[in-house]
Short mmCIF file of C-alpha atoms in Angstrom, two decimals:
data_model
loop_
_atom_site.label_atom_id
_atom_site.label_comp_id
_atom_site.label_asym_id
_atom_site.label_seq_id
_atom_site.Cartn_x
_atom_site.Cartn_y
_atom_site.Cartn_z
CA UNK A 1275 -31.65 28.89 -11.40
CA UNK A 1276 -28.03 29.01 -10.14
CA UNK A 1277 -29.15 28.63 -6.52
CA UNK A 1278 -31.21 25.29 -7.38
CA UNK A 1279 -27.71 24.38 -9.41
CA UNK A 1280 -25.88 24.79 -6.54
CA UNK A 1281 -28.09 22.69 -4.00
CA UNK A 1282 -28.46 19.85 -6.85
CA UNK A 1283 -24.28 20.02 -6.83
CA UNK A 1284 -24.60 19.76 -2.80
CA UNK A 1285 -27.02 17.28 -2.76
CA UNK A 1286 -25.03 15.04 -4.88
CA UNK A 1287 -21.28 15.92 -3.42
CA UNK A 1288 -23.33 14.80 -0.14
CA UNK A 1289 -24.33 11.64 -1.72
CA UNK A 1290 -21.03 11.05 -2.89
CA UNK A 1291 -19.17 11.10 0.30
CA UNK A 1292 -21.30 8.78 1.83
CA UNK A 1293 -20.91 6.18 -1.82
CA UNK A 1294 -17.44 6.50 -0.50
CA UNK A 1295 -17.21 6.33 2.96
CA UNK A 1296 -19.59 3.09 2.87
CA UNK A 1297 -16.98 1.59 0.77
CA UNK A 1298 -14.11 2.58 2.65
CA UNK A 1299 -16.31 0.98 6.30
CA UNK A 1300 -16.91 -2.09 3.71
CA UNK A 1301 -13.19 -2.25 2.88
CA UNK A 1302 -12.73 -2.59 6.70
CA UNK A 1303 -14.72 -5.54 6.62
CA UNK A 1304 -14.15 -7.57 3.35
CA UNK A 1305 -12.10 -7.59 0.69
CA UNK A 1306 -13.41 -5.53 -2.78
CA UNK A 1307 -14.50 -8.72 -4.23
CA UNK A 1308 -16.93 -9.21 -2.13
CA UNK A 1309 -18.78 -5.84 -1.98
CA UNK A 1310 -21.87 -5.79 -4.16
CA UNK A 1311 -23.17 -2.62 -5.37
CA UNK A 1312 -26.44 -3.38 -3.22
CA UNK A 1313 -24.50 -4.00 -0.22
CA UNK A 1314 -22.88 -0.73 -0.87
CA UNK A 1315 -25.75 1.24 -0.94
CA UNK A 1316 -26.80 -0.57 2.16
CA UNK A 1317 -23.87 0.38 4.04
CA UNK A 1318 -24.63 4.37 2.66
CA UNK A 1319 -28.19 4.12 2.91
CA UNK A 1320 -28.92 5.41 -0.95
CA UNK A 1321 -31.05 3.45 -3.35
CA UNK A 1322 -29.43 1.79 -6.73
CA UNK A 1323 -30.95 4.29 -8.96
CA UNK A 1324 -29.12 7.22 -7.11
CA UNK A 1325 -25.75 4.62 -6.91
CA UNK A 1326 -25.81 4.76 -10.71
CA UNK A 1327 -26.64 8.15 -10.96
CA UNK A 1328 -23.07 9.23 -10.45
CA UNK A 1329 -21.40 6.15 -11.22
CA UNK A 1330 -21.02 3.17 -13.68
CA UNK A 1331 -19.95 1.16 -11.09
CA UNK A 1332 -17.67 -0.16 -7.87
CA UNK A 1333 -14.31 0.65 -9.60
CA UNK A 1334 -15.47 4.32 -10.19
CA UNK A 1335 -15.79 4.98 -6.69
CA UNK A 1336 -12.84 3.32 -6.25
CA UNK A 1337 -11.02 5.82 -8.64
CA UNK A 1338 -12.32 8.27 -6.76
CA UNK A 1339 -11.31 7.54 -3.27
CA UNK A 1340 -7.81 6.44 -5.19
CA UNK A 1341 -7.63 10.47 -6.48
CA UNK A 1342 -8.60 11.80 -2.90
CA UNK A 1343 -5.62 9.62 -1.47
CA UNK A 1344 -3.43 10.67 -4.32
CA UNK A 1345 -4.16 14.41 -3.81
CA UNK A 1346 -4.20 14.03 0.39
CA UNK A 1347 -0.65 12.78 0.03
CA UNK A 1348 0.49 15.06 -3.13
CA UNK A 1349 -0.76 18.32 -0.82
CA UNK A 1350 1.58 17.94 1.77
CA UNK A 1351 4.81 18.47 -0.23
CA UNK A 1352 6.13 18.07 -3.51
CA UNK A 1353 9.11 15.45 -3.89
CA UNK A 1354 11.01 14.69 -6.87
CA UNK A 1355 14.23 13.29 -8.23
CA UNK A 1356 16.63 15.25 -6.79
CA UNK A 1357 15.58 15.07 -3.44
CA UNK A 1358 16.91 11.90 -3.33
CA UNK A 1359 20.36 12.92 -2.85
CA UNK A 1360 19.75 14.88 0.12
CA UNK A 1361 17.61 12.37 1.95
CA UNK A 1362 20.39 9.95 1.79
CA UNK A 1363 22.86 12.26 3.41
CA UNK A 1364 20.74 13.03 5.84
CA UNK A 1365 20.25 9.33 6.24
CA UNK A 1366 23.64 8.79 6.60
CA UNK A 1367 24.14 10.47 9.71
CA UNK A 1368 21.26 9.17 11.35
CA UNK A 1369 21.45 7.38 14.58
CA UNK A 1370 18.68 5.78 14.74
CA UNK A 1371 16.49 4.87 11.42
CA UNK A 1372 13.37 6.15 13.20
CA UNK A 1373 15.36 9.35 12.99
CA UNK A 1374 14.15 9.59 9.45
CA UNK A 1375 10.37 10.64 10.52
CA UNK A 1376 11.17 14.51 11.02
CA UNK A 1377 11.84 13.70 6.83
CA UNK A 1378 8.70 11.87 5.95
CA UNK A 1379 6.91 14.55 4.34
CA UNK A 1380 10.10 14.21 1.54
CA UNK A 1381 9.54 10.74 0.77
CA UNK A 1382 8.08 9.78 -2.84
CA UNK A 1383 4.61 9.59 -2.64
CA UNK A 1384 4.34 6.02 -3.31
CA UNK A 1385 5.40 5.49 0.34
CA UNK A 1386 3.34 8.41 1.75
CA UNK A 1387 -0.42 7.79 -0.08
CA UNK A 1388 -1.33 5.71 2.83
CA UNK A 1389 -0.38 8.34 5.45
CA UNK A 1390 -3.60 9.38 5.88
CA UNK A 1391 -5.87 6.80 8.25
CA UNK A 1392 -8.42 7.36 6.37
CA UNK A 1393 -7.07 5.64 2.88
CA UNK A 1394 -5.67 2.37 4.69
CA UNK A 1395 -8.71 -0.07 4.06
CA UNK A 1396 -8.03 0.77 0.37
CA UNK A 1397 -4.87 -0.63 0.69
CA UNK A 1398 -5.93 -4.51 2.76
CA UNK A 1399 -6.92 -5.42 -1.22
CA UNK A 1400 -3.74 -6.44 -2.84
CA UNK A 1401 -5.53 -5.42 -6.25
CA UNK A 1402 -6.86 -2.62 -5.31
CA UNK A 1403 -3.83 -1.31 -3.65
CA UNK A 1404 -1.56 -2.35 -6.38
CA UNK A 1405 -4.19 -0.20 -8.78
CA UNK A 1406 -3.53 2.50 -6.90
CA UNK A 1407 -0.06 2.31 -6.89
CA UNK A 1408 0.14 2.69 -10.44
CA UNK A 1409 -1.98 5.09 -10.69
CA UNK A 1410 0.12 7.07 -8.71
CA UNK A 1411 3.63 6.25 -10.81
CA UNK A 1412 1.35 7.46 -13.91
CA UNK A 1413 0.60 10.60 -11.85
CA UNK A 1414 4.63 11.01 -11.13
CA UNK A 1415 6.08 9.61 -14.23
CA UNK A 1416 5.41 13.04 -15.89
CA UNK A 1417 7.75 14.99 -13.59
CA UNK A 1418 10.19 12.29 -12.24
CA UNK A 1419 11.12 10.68 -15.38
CA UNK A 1420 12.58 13.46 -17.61
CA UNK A 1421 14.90 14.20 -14.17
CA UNK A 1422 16.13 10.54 -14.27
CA UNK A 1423 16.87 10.90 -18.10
CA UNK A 1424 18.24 14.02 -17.33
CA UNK A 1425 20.66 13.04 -14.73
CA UNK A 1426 21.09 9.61 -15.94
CA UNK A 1427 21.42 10.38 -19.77
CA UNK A 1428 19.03 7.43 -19.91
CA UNK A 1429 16.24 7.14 -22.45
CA UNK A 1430 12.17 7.71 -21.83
CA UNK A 1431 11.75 3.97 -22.37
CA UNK A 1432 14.70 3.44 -19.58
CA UNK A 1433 13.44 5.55 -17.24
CA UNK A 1434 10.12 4.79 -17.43
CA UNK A 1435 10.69 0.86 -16.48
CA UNK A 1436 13.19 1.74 -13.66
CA UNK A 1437 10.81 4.23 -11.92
CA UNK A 1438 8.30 1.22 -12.31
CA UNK A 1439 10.72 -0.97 -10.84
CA UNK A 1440 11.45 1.51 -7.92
CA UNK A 1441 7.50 2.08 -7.22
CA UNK A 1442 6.61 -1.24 -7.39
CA UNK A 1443 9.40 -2.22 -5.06
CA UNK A 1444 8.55 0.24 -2.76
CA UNK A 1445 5.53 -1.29 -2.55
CA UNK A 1446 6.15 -5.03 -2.39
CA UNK A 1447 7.91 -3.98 0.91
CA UNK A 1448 5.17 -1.99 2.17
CA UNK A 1449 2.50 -4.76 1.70
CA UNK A 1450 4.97 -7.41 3.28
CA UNK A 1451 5.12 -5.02 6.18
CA UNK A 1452 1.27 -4.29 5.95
CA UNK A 1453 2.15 -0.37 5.72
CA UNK A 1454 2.82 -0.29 9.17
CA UNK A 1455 5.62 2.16 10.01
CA UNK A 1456 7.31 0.16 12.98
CA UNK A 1457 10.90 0.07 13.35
CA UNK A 1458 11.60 -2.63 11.17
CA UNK A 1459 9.53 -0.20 8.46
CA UNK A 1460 12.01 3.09 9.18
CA UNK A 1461 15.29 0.62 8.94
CA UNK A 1462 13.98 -0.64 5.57
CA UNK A 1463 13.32 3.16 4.37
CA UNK A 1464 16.69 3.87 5.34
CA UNK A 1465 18.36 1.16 3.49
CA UNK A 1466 15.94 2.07 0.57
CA UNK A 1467 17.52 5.31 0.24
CA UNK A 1468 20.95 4.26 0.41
CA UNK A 1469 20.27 1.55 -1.82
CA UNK A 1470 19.15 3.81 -4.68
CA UNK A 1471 21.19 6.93 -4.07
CA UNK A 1472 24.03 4.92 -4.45
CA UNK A 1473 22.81 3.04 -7.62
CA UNK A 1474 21.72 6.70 -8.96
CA UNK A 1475 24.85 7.91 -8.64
CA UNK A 1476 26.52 5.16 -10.45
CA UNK A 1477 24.80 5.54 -13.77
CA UNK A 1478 25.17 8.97 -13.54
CA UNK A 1479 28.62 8.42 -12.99
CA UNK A 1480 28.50 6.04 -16.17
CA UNK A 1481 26.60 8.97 -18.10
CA UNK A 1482 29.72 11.27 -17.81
CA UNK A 1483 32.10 8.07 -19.15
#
């Protein structure tokens, strides 16, 4: 009985992938709006019954390929809050802002999610990309936040809307540049970090007053 259990759970992981990699090839094509759930399971060669065997519908497989590029980007380090400090040192003595790639890995993983190839079509949908993106500051608000009202002797409220206003920003530039990391993309990373380094250090500074 557990072997049967075991190829029904490979059978449908199996299925799965290829739900998701026919939306990410559809992604390439169109934007979400105009992917059907037939034309999905065109493009992955499953039937409709076996689509809705494992999901409700579109925005459930896009939750999932939203968690893979979550967890692809979360594996390869761990930032937080207080990294911030030493990226904009190193910053600082940078010659060039392309300089800062050797440091990527450190960046918050709002700017890192799309690092992999594989996740960029999800991110040619404004909507879809912006969902993302907040699903990744709810992911990170649980660990960054209490740092920033730690340093910042802000309150939860206070930190919650400025780490919104820092993701989100992050990302308004990162759509304008189409999440291509050219040099214009590195310059605007550096003066990122500067930016809020400096205006982290001043309410900290105002914390101590």
């Amino acid at each position: 009985m557990d072997g049967e259990k075991r190829g029904q759970d490979r059978r449908a992981l199996v299925t799965k992938n290829l739900i998701r990699d026919a939306m990410l090839s559809l992604l390439r094509q169109d934007s979400f709006d105009k992917i059907s759930v037939a034309a999905l399971c065109r493009e992955a060669g499953v039937g409709r019954a076996t689509f809705y065997t494992h999901y409700t519908g579109l925005m459930d497989v896009i939750d999932e390929l939203a968690d893979e590029a979550i967890g692809s980007a979360a594996a390869k380090s761990t930032t937080g809050f207080e990294q911030l400090g030493y990226l904009a040192g190193q910053v600082a003595e940078m010659d060039k802002a392309t300089e800062l790639e050797g440091l990527l890995h450190l960046l918050p993983l709002c700017q890192r999610v799309v690092d992999d190839p594989r996740y960029k079509p999800l991110f040619r949908d404004s909507e879809i990309a912006e969902y993302i993106i907040m699903r990744v500051y709810r992911q990170e608000c649980a660990h960054i936040v209490p740092e920033m009202m730690r340093e910042m002797q802000i309150t939860q409220r206070q930190g919650e809307l400025l780490f919104l206003f820092t993701v989100m920003g992050a990302f308004a530039i990162n759509r304008a540049l189409r999440w291509n990391k050219d040099e214009t993309w590195y310059e605007m990373q550096r003066l990122i970090l500067t930016y809020a380094h400096a205006g982290n250090e001043a309410l900290k500074k105002a914390a101590k007053n």
